[in-house]
JSON list of C-alpha atoms and ligand atoms in Angstrom, two decimals:
[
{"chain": "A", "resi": 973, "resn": "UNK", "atom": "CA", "xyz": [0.00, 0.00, 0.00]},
{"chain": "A", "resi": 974, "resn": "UNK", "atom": "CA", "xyz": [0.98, 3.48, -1.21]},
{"chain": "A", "resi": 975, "resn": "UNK", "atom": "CA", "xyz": [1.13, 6.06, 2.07]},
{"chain": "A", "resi": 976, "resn": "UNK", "atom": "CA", "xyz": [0.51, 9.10, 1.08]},
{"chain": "A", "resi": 977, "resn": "UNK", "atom": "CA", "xyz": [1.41, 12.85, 3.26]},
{"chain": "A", "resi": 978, "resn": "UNK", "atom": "CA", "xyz": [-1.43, 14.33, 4.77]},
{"chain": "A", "resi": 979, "resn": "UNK", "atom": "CA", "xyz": [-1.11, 17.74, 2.88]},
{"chain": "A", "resi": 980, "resn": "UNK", "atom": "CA", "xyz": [-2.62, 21.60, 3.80]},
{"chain": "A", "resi": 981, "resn": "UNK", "atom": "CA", "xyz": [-4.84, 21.29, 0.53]},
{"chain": "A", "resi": 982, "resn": "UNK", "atom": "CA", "xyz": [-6.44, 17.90, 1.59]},
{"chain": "A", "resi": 983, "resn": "UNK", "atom": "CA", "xyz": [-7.10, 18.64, 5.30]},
{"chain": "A", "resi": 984, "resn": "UNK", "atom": "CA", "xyz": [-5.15, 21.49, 7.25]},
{"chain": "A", "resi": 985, "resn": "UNK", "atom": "CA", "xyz": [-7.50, 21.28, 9.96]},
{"chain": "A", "resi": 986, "resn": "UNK", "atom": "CA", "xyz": [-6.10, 17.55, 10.76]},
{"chain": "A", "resi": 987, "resn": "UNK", "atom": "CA", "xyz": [-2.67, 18.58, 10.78]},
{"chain": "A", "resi": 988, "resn": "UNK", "atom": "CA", "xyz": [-3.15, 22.14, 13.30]},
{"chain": "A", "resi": 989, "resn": "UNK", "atom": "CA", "xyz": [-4.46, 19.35, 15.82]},
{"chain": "A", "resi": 990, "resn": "UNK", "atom": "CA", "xyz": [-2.23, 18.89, 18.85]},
{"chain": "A", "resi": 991, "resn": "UNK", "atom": "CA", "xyz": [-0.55, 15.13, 19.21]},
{"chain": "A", "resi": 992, "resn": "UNK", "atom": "CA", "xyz": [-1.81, 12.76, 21.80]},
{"chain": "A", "resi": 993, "resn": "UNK", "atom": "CA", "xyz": [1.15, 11.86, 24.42]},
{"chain": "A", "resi": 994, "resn": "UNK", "atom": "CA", "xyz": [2.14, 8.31, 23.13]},
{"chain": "A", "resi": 995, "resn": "UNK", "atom": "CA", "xyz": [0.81, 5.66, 25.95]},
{"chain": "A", "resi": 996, "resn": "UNK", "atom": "CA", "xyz": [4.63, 3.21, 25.94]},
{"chain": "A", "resi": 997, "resn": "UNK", "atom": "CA", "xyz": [2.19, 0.04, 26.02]},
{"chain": "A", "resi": 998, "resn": "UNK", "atom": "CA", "xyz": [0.15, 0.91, 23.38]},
{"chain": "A", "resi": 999, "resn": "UNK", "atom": "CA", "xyz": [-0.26, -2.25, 20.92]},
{"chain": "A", "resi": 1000, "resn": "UNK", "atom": "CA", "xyz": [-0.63, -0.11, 17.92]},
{"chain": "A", "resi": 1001, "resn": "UNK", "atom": "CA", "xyz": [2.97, 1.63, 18.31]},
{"chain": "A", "resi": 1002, "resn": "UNK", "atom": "CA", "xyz": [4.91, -1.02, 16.39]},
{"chain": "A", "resi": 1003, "resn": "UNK", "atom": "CA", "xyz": [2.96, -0.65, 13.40]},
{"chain": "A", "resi": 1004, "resn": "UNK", "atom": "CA", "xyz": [2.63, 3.04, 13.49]},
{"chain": "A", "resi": 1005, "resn": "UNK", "atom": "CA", "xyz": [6.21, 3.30, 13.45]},
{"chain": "A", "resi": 1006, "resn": "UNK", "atom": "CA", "xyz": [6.56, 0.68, 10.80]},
{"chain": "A", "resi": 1007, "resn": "UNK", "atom": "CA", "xyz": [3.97, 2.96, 8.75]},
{"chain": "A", "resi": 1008, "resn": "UNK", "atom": "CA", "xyz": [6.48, 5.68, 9.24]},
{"chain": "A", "resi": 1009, "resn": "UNK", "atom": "CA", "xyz": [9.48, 3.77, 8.55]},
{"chain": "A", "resi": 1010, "resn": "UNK", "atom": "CA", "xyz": [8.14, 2.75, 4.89]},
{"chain": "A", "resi": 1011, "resn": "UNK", "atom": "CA", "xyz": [6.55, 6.25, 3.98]},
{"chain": "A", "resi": 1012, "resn": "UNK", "atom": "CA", "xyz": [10.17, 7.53, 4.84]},
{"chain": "A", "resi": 1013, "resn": "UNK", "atom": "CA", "xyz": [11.76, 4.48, 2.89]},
{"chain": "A", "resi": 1014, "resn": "UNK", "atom": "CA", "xyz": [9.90, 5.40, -0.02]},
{"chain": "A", "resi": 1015, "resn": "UNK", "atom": "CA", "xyz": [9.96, 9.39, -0.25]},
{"chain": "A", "resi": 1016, "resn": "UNK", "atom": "CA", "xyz": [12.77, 11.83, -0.61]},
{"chain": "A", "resi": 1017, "resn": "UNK", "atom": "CA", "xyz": [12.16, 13.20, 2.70]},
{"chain": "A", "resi": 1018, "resn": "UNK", "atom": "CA", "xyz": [14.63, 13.88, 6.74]},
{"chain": "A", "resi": 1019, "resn": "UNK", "atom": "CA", "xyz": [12.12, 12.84, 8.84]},
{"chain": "A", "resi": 1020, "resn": "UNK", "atom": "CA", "xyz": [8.10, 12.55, 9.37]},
{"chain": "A", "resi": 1021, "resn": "UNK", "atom": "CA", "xyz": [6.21, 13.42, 12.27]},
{"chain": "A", "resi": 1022, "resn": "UNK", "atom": "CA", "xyz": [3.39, 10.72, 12.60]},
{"chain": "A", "resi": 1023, "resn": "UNK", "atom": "CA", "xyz": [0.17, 12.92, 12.55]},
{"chain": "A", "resi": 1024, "resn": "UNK", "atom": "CA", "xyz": [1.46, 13.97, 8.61]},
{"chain": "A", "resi": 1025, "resn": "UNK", "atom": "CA", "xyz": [0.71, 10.23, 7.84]},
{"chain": "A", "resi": 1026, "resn": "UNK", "atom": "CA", "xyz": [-2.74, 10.32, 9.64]},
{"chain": "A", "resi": 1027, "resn": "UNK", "atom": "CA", "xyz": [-1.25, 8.99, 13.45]},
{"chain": "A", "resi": 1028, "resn": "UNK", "atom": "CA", "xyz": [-1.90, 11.80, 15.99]},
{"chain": "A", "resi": 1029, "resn": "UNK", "atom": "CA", "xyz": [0.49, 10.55, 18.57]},
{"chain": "A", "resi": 1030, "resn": "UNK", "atom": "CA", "xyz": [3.72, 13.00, 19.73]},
{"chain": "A", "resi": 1031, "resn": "UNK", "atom": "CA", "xyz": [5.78, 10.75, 17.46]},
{"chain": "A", "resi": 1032, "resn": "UNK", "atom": "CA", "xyz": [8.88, 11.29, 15.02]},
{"chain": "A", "resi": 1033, "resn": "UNK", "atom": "CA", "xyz": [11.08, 9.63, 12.47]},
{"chain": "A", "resi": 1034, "resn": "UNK", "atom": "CA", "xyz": [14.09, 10.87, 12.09]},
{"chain": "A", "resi": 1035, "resn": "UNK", "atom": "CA", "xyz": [15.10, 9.71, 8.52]},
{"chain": "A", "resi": 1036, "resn": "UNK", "atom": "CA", "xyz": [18.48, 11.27, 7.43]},
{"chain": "A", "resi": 1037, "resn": "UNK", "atom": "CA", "xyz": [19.94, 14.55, 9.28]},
{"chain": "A", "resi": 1038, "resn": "UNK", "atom": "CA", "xyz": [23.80, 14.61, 7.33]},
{"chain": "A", "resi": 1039, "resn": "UNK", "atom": "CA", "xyz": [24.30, 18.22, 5.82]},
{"chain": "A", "resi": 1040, "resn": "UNK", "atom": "CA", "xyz": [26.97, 16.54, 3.95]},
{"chain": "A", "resi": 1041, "resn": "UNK", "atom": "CA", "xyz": [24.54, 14.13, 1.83]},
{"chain": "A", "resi": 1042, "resn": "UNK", "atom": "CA", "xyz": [21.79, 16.70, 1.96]},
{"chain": "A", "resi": 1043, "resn": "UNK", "atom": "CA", "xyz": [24.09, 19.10, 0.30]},
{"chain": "A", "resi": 1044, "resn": "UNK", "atom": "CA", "xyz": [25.30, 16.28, -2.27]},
{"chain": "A", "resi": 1045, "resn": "UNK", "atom": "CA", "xyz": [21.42, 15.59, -2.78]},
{"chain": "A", "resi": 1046, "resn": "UNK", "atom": "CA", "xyz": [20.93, 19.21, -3.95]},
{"chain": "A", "resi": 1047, "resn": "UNK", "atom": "CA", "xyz": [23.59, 18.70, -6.29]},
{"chain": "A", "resi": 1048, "resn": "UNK", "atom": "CA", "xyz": [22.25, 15.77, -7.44]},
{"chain": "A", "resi": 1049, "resn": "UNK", "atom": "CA", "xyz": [25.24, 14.22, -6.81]},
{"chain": "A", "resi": 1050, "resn": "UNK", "atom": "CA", "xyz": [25.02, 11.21, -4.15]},
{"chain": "A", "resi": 1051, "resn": "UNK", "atom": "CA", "xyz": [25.90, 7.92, -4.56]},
{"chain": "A", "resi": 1052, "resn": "UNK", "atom": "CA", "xyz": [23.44, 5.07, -4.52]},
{"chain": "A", "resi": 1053, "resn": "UNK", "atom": "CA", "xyz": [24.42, 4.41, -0.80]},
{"chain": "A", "resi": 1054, "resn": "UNK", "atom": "CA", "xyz": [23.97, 8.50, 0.80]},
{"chain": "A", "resi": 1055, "resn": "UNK", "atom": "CA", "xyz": [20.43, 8.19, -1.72]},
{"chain": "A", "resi": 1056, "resn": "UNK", "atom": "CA", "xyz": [19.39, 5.41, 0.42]},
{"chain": "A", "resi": 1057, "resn": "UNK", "atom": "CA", "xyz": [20.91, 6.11, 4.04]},
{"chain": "A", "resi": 1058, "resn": "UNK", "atom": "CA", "xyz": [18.94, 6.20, 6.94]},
{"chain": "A", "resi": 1059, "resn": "UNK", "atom": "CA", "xyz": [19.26, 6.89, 10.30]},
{"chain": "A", "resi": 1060, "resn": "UNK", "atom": "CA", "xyz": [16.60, 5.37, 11.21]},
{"chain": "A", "resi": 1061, "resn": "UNK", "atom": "CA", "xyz": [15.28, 7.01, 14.72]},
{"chain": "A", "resi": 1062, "resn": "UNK", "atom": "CA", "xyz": [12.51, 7.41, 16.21]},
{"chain": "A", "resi": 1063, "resn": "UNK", "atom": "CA", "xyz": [11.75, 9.52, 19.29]},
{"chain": "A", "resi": 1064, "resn": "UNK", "atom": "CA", "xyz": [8.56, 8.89, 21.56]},
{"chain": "A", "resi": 1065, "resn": "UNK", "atom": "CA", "xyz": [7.26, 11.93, 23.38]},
{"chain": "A", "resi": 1066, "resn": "UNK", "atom": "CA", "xyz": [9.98, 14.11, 22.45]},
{"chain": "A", "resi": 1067, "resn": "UNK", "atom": "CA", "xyz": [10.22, 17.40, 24.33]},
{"chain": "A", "resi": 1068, "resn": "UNK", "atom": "CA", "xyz": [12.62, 20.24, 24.22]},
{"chain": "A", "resi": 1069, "resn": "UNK", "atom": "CA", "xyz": [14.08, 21.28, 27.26]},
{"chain": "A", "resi": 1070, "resn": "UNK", "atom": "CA", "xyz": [16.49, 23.52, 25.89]},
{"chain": "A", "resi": 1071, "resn": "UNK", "atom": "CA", "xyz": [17.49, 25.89, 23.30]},
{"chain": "A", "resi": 1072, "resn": "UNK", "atom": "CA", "xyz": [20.41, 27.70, 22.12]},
{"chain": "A", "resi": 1073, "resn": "UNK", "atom": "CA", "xyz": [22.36, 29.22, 19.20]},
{"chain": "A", "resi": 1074, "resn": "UNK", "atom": "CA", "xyz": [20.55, 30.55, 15.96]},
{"chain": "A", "resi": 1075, "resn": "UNK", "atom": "CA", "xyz": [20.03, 29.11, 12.09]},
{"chain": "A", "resi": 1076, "resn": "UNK", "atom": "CA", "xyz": [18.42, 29.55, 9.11]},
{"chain": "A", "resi": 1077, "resn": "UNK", "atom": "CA", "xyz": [17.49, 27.57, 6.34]},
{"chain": "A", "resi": 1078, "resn": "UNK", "atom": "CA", "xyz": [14.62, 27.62, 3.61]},
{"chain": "A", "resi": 1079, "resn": "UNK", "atom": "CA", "xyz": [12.51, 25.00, 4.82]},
{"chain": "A", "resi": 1080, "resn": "UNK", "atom": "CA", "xyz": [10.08, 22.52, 3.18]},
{"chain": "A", "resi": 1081, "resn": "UNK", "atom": "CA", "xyz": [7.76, 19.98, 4.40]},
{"chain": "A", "resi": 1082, "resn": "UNK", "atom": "CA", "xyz": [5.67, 16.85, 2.79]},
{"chain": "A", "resi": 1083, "resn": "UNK", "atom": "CA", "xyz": [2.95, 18.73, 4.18]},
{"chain": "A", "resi": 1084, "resn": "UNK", "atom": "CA", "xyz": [3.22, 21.99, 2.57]},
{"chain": "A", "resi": 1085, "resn": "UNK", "atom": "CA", "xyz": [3.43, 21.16, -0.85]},
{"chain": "A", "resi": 1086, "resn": "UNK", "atom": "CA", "xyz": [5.66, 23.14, -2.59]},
{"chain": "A", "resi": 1087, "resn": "UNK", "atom": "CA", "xyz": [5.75, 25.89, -0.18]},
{"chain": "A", "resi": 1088, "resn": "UNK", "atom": "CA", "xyz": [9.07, 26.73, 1.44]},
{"chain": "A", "resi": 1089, "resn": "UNK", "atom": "CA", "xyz": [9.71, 28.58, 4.37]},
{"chain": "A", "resi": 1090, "resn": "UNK", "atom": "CA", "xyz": [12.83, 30.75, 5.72]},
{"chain": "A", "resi": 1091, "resn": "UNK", "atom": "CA", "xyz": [12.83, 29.69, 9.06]},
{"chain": "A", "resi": 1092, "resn": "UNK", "atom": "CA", "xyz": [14.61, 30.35, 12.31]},
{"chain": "A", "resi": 1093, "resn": "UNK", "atom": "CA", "xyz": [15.61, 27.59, 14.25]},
{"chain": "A", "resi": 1094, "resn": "UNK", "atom": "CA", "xyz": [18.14, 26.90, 17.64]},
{"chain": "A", "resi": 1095, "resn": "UNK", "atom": "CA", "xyz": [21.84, 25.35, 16.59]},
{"chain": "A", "resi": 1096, "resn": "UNK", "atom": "CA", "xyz": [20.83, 22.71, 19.07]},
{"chain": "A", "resi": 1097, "resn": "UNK", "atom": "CA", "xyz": [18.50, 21.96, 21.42]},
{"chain": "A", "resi": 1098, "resn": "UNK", "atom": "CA", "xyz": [18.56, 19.42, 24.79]},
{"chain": "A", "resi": 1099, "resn": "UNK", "atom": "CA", "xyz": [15.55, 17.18, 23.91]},
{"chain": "A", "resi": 1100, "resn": "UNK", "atom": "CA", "xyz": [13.98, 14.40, 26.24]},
{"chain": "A", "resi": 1101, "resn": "UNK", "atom": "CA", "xyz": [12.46, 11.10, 24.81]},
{"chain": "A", "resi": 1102, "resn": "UNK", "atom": "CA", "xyz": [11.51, 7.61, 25.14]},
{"chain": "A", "resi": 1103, "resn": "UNK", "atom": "CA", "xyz": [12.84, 5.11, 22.42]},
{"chain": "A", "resi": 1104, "resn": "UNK", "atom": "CA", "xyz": [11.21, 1.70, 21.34]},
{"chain": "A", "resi": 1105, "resn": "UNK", "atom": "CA", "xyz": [12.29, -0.09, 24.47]},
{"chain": "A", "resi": 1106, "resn": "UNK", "atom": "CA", "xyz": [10.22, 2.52, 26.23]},
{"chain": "A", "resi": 1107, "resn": "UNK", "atom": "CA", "xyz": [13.67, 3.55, 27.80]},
{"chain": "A", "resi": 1108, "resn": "UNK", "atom": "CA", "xyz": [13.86, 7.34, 28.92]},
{"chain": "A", "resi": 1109, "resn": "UNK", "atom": "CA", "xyz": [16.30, 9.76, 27.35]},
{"chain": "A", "resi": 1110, "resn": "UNK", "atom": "CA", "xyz": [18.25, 12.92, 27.44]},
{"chain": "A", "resi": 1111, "resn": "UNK", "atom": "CA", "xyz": [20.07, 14.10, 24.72]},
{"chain": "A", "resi": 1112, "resn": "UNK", "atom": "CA", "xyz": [21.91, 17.32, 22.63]},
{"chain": "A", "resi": 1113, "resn": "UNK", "atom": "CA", "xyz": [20.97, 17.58, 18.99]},
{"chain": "A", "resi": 1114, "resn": "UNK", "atom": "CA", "xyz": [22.88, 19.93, 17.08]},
{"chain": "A", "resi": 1115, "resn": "UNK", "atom": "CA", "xyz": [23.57, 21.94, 13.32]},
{"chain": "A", "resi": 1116, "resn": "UNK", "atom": "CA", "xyz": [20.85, 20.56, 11.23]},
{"chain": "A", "resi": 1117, "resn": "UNK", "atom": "CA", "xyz": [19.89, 17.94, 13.22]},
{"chain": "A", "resi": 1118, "resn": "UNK", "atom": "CA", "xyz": [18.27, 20.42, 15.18]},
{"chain": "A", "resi": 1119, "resn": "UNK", "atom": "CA", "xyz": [16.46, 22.12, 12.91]},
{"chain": "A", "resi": 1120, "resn": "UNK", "atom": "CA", "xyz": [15.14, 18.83, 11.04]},
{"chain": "A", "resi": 1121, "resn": "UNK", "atom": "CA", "xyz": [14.14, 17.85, 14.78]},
{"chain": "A", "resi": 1122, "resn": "UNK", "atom": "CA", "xyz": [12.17, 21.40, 15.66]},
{"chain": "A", "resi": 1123, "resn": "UNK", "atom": "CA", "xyz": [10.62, 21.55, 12.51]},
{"chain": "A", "resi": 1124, "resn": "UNK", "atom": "CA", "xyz": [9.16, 17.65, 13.34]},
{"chain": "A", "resi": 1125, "resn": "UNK", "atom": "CA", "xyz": [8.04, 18.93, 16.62]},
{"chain": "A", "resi": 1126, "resn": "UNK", "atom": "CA", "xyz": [6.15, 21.66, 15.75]},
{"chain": "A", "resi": 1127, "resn": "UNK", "atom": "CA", "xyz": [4.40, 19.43, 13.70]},
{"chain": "A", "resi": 1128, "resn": "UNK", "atom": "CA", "xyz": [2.79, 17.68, 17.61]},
{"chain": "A", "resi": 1129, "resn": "UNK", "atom": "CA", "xyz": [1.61, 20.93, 18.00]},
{"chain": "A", "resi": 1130, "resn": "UNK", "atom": "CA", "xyz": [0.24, 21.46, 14.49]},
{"chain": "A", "resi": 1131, "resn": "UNK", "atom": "CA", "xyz": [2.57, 24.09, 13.87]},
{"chain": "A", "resi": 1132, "resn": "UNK", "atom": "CA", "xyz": [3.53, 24.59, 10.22]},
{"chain": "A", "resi": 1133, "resn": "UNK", "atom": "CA", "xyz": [7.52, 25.69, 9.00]},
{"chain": "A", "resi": 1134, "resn": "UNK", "atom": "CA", "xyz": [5.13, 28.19, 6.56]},
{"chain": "A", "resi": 1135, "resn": "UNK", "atom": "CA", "xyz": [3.70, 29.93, 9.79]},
{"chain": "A", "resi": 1136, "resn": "UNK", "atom": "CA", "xyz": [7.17, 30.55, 11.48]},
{"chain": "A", "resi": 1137, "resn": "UNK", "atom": "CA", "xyz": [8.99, 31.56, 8.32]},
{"chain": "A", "resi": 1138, "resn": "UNK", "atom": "CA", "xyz": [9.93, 35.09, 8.01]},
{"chain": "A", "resi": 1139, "resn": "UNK", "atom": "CA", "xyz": [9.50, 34.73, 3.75]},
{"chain": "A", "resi": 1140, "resn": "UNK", "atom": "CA", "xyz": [7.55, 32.14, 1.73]},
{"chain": "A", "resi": 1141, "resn": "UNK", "atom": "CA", "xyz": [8.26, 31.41, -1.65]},
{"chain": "A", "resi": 1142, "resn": "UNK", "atom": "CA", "xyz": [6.60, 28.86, -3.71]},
{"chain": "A", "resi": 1143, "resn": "UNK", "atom": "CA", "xyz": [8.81, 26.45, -5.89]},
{"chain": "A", "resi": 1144, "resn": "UNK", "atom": "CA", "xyz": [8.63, 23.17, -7.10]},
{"chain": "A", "resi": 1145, "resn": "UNK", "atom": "CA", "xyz": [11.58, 20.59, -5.72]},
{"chain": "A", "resi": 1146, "resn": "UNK", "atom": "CA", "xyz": [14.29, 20.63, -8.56]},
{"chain": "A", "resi": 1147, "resn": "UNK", "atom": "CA", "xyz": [13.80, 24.65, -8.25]},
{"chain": "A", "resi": 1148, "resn": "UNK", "atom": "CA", "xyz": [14.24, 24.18, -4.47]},
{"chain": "A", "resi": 1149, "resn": "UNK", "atom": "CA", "xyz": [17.24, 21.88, -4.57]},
{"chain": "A", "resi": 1150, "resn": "UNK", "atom": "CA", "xyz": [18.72, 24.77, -7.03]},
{"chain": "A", "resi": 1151, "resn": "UNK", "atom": "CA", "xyz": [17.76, 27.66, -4.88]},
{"chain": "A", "resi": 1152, "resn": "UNK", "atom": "CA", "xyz": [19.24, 26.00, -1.91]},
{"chain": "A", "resi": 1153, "resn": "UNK", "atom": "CA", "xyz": [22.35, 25.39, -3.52]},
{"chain": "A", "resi": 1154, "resn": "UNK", "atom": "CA", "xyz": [22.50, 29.76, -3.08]},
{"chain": "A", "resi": 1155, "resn": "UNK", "atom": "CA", "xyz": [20.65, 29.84, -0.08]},
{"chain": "A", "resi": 1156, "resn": "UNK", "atom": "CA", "xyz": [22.22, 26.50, 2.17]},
{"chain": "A", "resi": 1157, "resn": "UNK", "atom": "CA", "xyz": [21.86, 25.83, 5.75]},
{"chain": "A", "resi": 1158, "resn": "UNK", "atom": "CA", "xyz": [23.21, 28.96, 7.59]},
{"chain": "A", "resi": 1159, "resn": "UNK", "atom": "CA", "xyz": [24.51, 29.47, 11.38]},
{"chain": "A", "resi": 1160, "resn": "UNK", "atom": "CA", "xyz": [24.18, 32.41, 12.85]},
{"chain": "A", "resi": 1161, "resn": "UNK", "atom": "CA", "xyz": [25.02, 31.55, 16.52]},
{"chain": "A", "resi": 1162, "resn": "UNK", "atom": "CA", "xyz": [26.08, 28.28, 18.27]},
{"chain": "A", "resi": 1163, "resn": "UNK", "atom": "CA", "xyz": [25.97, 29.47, 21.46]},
{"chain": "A", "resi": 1164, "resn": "UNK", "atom": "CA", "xyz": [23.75, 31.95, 23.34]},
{"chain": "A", "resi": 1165, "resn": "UNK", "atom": "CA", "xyz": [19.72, 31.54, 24.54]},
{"chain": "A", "resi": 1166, "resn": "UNK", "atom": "CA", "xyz": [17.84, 31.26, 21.38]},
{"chain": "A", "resi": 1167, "resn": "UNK", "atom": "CA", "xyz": [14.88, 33.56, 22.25]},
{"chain": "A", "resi": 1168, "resn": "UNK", "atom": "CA", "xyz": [17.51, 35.96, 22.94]},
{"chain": "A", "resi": 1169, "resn": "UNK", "atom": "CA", "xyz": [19.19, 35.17, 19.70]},
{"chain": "A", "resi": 1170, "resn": "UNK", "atom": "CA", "xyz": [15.95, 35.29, 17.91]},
{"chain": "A", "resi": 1171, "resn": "UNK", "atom": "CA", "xyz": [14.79, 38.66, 19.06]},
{"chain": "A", "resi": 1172, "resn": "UNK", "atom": "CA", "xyz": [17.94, 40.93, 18.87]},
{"chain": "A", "resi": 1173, "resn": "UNK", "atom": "CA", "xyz": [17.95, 39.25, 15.15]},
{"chain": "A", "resi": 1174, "resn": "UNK", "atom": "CA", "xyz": [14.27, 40.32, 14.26]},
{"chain": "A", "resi": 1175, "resn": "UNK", "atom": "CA", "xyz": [15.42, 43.75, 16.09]},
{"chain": "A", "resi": 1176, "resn": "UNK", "atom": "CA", "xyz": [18.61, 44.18, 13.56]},
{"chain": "A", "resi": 1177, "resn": "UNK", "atom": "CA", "xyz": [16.16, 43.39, 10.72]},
{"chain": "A", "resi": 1178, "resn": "UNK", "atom": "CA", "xyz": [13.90, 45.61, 11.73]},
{"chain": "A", "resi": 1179, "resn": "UNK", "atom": "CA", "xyz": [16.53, 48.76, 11.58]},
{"chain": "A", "resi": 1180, "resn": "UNK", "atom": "CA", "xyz": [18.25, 47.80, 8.39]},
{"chain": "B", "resi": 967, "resn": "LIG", "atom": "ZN1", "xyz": [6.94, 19.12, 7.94]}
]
């Protein structure tokens, strides 16, 4: 069977829902991960939150986070191997304790069609999860696996990449992978309290 993305033209009122907390004994959780895992497998996508594919548990995939093969992918130039490499993880209940640094990047989401967003996002983040073993966790996600991982958690809160952005541009995906060849993953700050970061960065915008 074909999964197919929950999009903003079929039903944007499913996706602004907020994700149910994932109960760890729930019986359906193998499969809805196993959904995931194929939908991923089969798309040119970094990661899925479940509620995209019709699951509205607090529940992400992280598919493939490497800036390196991302960049190579925009190029068109990865090897058979970085076209297929995942990383295969998946976080239960994921919640951000922390946040610091500043990026940008021109976003896009399975979601939002051809929509893509410039969006502000923390360098990394201290996030807390449960894996498959139902196993608690604590852990630092940084660079652009921190803004793949934001933009996924929004997405429990039904928050959409094209309502954060500070510029939307429409463009289909060879355009994108063009346009982001220009326009690639940016730091602005690795260290530093994002909201900080964020404001005195909307403030300098504001002036110029
Ligand atoms: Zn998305």
């Amino acid at each position: 069977m074909k999964i197919k993305a929950i999009t903003i033209k079929d039903n944007e009122k499913y996706l602004r829902q907020v994700s149910a907390k994932v109960n760890l004994n729930d019986k359906n959780l193998k499969n809805n991960i196993n959904v995931l895992a194929e939908f991923c497998k089969e798309n040119e996508v970094m990661a899925m939150a479940a509620v995209q594919l019709g699951i509205p548990k607090r529940l992400v995939y992280l598919k493939n986070t490497n800036l390196d093969i991302i960049n190579k992918m925009q190029k068109n130039e990865t090897t058979e191997n970085e076209e297929n490499y995942n990383e295969a993880r998946v976080l239960i209940n994921p919640v951000i304790i922390e946040r610091y640094g500043l990026t940008d990047y021109w976003e896009a989401c399975a979601s939002c069609l051809d929509f893509m967003g410039h969006v502000k996002r923390p360098y990394k983040i201290l996030v807390e999860y449960f894996d498959m073993d139902g196993e608690k966790h604590r852990e630092i996600f940084e660079r652009f696996e921190s803004t793949v991982l934001s933009h996924e958690m929004d997405h429990l809160d039904g928050i959409l990449h094209i309502d954060i952005a500070d510029e939307v541009l429409e463009m289909p995906q060879e355009e994108r992978k063009l346009f982001r060849q220009s326009h690639p993953y940016n730091i602005v700050s690795k260290t530093g309290e994002y909201q900080d970061l964020l404001q005195n960065n909307s403030i300098k915008k504001l002036k110029k």
